[in-house]
Short mmCIF file of C-alpha atoms in Angstrom, two decimals:
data_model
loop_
_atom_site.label_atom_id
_atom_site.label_comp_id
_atom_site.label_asym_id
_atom_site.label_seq_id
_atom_site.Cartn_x
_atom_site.Cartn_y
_atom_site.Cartn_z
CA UNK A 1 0.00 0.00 0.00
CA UNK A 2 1.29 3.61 -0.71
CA UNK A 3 0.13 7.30 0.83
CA UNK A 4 -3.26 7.40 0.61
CA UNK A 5 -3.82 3.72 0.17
CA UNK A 6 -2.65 3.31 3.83
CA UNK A 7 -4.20 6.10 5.23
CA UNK A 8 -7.74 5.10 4.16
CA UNK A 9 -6.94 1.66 5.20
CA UNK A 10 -6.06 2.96 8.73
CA UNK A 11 -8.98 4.90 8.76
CA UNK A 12 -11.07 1.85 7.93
CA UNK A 13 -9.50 0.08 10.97
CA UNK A 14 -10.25 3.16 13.52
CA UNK A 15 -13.86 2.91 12.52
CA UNK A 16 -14.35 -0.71 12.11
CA UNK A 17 -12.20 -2.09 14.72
CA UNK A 18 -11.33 0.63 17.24
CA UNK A 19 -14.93 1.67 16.74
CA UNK A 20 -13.52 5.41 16.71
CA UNK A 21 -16.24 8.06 15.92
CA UNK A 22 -17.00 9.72 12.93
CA UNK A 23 -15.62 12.98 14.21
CA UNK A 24 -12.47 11.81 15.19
CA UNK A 25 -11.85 9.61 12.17
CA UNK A 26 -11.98 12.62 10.06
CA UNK A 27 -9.75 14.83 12.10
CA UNK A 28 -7.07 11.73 12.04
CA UNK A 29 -7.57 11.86 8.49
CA UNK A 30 -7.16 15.89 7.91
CA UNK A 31 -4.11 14.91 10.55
CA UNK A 32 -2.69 12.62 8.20
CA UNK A 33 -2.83 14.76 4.80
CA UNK A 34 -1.16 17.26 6.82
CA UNK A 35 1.86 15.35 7.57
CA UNK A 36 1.82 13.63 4.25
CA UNK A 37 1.62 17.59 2.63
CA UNK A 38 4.49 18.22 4.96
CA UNK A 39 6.80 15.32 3.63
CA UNK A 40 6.39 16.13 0.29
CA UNK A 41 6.41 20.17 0.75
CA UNK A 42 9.69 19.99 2.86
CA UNK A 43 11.79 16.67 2.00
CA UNK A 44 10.22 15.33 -1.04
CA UNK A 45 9.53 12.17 1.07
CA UNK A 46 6.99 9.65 1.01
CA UNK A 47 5.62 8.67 4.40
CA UNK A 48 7.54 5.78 4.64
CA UNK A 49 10.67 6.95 4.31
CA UNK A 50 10.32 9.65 7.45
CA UNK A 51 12.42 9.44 10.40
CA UNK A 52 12.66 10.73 14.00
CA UNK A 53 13.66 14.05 13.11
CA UNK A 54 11.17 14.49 10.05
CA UNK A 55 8.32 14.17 13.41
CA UNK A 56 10.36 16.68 15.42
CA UNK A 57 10.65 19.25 12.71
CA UNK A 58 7.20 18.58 11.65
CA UNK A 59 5.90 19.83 15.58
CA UNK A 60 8.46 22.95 15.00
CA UNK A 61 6.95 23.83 12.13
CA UNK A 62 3.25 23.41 13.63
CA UNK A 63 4.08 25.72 16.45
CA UNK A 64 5.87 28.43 14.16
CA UNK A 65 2.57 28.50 12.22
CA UNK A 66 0.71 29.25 15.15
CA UNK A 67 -0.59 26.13 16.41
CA UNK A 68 -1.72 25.23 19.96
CA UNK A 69 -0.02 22.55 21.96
CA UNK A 70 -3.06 20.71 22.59
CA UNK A 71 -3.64 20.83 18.50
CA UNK A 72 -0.49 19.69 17.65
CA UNK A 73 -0.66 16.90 20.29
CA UNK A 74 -3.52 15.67 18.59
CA UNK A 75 -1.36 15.94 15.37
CA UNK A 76 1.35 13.47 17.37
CA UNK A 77 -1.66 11.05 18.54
CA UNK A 78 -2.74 10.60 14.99
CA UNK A 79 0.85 9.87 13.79
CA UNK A 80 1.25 7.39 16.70
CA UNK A 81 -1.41 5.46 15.82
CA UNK A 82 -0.83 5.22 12.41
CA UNK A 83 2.41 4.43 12.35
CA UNK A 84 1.78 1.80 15.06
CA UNK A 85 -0.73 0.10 12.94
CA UNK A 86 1.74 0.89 9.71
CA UNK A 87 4.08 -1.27 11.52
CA UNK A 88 1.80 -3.87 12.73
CA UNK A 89 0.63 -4.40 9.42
CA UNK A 90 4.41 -4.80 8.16
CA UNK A 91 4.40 -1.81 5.94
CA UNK A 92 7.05 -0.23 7.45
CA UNK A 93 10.28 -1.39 10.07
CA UNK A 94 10.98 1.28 12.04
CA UNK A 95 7.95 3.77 13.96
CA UNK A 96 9.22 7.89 13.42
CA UNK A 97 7.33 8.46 16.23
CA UNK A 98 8.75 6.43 19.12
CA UNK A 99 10.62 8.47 21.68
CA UNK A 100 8.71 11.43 20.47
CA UNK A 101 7.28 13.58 23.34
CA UNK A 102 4.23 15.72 23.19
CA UNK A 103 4.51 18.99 23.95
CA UNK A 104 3.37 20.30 27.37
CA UNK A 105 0.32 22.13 27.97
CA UNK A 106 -0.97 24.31 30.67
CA UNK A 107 -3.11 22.34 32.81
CA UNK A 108 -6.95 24.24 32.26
CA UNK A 109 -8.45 24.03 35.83
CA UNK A 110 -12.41 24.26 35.53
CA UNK A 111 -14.46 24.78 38.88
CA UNK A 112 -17.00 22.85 40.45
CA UNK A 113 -20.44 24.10 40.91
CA UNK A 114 -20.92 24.46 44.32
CA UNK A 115 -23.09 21.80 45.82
CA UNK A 116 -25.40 24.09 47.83
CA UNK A 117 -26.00 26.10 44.33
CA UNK A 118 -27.19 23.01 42.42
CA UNK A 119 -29.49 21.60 45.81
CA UNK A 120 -31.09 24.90 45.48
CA UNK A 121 -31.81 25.11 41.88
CA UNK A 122 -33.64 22.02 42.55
CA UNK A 123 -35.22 22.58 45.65
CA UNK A 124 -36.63 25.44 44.18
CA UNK A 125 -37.83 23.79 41.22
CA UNK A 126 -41.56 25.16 41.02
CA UNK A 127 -40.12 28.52 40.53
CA UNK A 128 -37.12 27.50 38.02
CA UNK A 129 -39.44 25.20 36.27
CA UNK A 130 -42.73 25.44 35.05
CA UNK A 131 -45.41 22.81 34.82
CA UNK A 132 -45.62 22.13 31.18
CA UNK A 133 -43.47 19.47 29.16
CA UNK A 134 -40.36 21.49 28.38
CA UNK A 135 -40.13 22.27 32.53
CA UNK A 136 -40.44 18.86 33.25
CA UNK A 137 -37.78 17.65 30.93
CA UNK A 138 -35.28 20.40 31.56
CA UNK A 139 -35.19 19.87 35.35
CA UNK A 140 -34.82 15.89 34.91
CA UNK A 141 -31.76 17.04 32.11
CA UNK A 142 -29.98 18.82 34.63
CA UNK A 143 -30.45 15.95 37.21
CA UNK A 144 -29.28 13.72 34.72
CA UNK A 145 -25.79 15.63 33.90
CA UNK A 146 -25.25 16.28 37.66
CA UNK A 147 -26.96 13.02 39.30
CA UNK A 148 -24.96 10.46 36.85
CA UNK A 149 -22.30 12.42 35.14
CA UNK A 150 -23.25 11.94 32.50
CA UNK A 151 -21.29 13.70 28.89
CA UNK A 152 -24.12 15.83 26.97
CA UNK A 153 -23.76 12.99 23.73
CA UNK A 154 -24.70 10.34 26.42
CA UNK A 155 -27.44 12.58 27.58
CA UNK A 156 -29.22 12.92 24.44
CA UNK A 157 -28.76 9.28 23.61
CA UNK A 158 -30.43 8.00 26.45
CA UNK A 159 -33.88 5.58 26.15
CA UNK A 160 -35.70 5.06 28.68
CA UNK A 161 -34.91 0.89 28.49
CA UNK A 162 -31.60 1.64 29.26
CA UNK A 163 -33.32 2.15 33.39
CA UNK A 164 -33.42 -0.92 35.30
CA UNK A 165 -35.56 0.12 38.18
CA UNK A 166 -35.35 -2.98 39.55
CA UNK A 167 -31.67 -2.93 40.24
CA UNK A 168 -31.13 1.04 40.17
CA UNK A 169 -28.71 0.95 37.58
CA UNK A 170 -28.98 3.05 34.56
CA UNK A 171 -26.89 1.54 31.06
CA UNK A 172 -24.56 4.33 29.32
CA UNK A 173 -23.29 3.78 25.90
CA UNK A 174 -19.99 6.08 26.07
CA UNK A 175 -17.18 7.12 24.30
CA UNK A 176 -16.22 4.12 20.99
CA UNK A 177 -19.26 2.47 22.76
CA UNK A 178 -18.18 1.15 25.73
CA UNK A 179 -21.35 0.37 27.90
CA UNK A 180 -21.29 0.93 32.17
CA UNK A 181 -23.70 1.37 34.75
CA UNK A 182 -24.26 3.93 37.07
CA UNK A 183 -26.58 3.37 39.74
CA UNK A 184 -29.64 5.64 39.79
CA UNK A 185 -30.18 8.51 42.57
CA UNK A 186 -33.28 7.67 44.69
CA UNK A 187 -34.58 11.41 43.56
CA UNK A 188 -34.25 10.26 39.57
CA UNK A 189 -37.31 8.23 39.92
CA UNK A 190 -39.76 11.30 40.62
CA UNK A 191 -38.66 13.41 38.00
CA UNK A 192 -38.57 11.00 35.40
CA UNK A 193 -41.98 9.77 35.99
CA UNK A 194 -43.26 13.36 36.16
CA UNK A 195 -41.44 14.47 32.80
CA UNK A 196 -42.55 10.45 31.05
CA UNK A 197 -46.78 11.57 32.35
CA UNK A 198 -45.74 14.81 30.40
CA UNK A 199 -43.96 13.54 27.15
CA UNK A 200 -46.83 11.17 26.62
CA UNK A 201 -49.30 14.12 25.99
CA UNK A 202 -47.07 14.97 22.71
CA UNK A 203 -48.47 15.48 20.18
CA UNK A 204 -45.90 12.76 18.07
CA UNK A 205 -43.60 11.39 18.90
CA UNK A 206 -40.46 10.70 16.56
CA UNK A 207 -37.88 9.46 18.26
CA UNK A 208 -36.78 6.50 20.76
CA UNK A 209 -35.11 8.49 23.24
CA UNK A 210 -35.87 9.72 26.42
CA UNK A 211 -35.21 13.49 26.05
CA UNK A 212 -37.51 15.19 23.22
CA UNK A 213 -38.11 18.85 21.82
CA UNK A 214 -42.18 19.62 22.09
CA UNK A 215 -42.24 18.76 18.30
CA UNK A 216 -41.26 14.97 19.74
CA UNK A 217 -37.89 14.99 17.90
CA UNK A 218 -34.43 13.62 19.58
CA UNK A 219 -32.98 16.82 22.08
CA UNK A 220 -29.90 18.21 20.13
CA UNK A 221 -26.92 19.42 21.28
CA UNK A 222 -26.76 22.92 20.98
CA UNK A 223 -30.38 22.98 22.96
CA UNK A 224 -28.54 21.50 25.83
CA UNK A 225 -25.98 24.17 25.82
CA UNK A 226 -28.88 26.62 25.67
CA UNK A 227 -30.86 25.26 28.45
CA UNK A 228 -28.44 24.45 30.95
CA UNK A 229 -26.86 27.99 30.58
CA UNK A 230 -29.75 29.52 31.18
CA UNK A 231 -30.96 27.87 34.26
CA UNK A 232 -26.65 27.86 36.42
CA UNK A 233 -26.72 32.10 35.23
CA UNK A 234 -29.77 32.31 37.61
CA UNK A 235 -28.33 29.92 40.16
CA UNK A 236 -24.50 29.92 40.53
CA UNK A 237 -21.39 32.56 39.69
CA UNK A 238 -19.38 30.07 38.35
CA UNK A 239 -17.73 30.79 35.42
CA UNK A 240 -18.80 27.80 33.50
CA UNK A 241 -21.74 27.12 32.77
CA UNK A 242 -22.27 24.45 30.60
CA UNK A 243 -23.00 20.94 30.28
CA UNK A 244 -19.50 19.66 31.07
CA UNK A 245 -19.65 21.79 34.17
CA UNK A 246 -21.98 19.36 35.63
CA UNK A 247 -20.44 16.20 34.85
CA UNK A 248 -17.27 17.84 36.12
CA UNK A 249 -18.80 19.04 39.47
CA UNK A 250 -20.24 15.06 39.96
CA UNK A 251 -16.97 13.80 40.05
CA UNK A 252 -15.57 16.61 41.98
CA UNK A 253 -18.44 16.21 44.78
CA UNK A 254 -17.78 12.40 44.54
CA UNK A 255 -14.42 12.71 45.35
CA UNK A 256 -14.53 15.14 48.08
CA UNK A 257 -17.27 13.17 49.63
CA UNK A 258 -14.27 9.98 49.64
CA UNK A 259 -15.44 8.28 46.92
CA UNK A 260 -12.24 6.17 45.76
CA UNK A 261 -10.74 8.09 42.60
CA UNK A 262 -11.10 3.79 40.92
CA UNK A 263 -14.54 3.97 41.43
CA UNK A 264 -14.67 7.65 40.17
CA UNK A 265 -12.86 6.72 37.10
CA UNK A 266 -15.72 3.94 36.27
CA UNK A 267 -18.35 5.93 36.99
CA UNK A 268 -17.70 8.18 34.72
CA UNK A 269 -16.40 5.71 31.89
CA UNK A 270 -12.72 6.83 31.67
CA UNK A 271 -9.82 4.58 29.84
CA UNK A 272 -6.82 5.99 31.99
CA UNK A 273 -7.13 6.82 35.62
CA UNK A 274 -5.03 10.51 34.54
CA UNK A 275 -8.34 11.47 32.90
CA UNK A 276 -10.16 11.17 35.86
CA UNK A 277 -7.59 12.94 38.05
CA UNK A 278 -8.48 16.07 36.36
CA UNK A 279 -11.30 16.74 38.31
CA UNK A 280 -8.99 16.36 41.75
CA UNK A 281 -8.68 20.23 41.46
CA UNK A 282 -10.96 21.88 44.29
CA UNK A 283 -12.34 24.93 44.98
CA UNK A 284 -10.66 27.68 46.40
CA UNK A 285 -13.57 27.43 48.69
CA UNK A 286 -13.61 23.93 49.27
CA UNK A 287 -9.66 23.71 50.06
CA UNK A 288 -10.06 26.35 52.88
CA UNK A 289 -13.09 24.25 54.18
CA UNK A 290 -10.36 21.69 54.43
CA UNK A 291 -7.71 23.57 55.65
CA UNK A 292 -10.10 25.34 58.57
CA UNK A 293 -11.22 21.67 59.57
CA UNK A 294 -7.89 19.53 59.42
CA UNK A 295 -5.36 22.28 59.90
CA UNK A 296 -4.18 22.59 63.87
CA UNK A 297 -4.12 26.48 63.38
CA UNK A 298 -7.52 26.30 61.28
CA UNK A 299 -10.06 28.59 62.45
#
């Protein structure tokens, strides 16, 4: 196989195999043409034929033009795993990439919404929330993204078979589709009876999952964004306020509770256990809470 032969092969493999996304597939593909470009443009060199310093010169370049660490890390990640396979498959001896290092970025440090801010928005639900369908299934959203931590693509994918009241364990299709289960908050049950009574006076409905527009059709992403922005700006002063602010405050609110960071990590359907440490970082407020209590000159 040559160029662009082996690229779509490896692309083939990512979806069929690795059971990578669509999204990702074609940024691993834009990933490779770029490198590929770069050979040709720079050394008149066919991808098999790079070396070590072809990768290293390849990330100088990157960075001259402008590009972000975390972009051109993705760059390195797609080169990685195509060469890897490239080798696998016996197309090539030796991997360019090996004993490459990515490029260090500054760690982005997101805060937790407070716990007391989400309890409230809840507790004071009748006010937040009106009556009618769209109420009802905005309030069991946000329960959702904060009660099971969940990512907004599982949230909008969710049916209502994937509940097993019986064991209180809800099934989540993550990430390349890898399937856990996170058991269900005793306060879930309420709210998604109350929003189910309200769905079924639709008018149509068009879609098998649990969370619908009024017109019946499967909740989209940007709706999410929309909805859950506009209910934390009348609730917390965080400075996030979005869907991923939720998920991250569950695990933060896990951990500081003593959850074990093992169990953390499974709950929220992580590969690597560094993913999950992430959301380790407290508040400001929450480490002096810690500080004033386990600190022998704490107040």
């Amino acid at each position: 196989m040559k160029g662009l032969n082996a690229k779509e092969a490896f692309l083939q493999y990512l979806l069929v195999e690795r059971r990578y996304s669509e999204k990702t597939i074609l940024a691993y593909g834009l990933d490779l043409d770029r490198w590929m470009e770069y050979l040709q443009l720079e050394a008149e060199l066919d991808w098999r034929q790079a070396t070590k310093a072809h990768v290293k010169r390849f990330i100088i370049v990157r960075s001259k033009q402008g590009s972000t660490a975390r972009s051109i890390n993705r760059n390195l990640s797609a080169l990685r795993s195509f060469y890897k396979w490239a080798q696998r498959e016996y197309l090539i001896e030796q991997n360019p990439t090996i004993g490459v290092r990515s490029m260090k970025m500054a760690k982005k440090v997101m805060m937790s919404v407070p716990e007391e801010d989400l309890l409230q928005l809840i507790k004071d639900g009748d006010d937040q929330f009106d009556a009618e369908f769209e109420g009802r299934r905005d309030r069991l959203m946000l329960v959702l993204l904060y009660g099971l931590g969940l990512r907004r693509a599982e949230l909008v994918q969710l049916r209502e078979s994937d509940f097993d009241w019986n064991r209180k364990i809800v099934r989540i299709l993550g990430k390349r589709n890898k399937e856990r289960e996170i058991p269900i908050p005793v306060i879930l049950e309420e709210y998604v009876s109350e929003y189910l009574i309200a769905r079924a006076e639709l008018p149509e409905i068009h879609s098998p999952e649990l969370l619908l527009t009024q017109k019946g059709k499967k909740l989209y992403p940007e709706l999410v964004n929309i909805r859950v922005l506009s209910y934390l700006n009348t609730t917390t002063t965080v400075v996030n306020k979005n869907p991923h602010a939720l998920r991250h405050s569950y695990a933060t609110h896990l951990l500081n509770a003593g959850v074990d960071i093992n169990t953390v990590k499974e709950l929220l359907g992580h590969e690597s256990l560094s993913s999950t440490q992430v959301y380790t970082t407290s508040t400001f407020e929450e480490l002096v809470k810690v500080y004033n209590q386990t600190h022998p000159k704490g107040s």
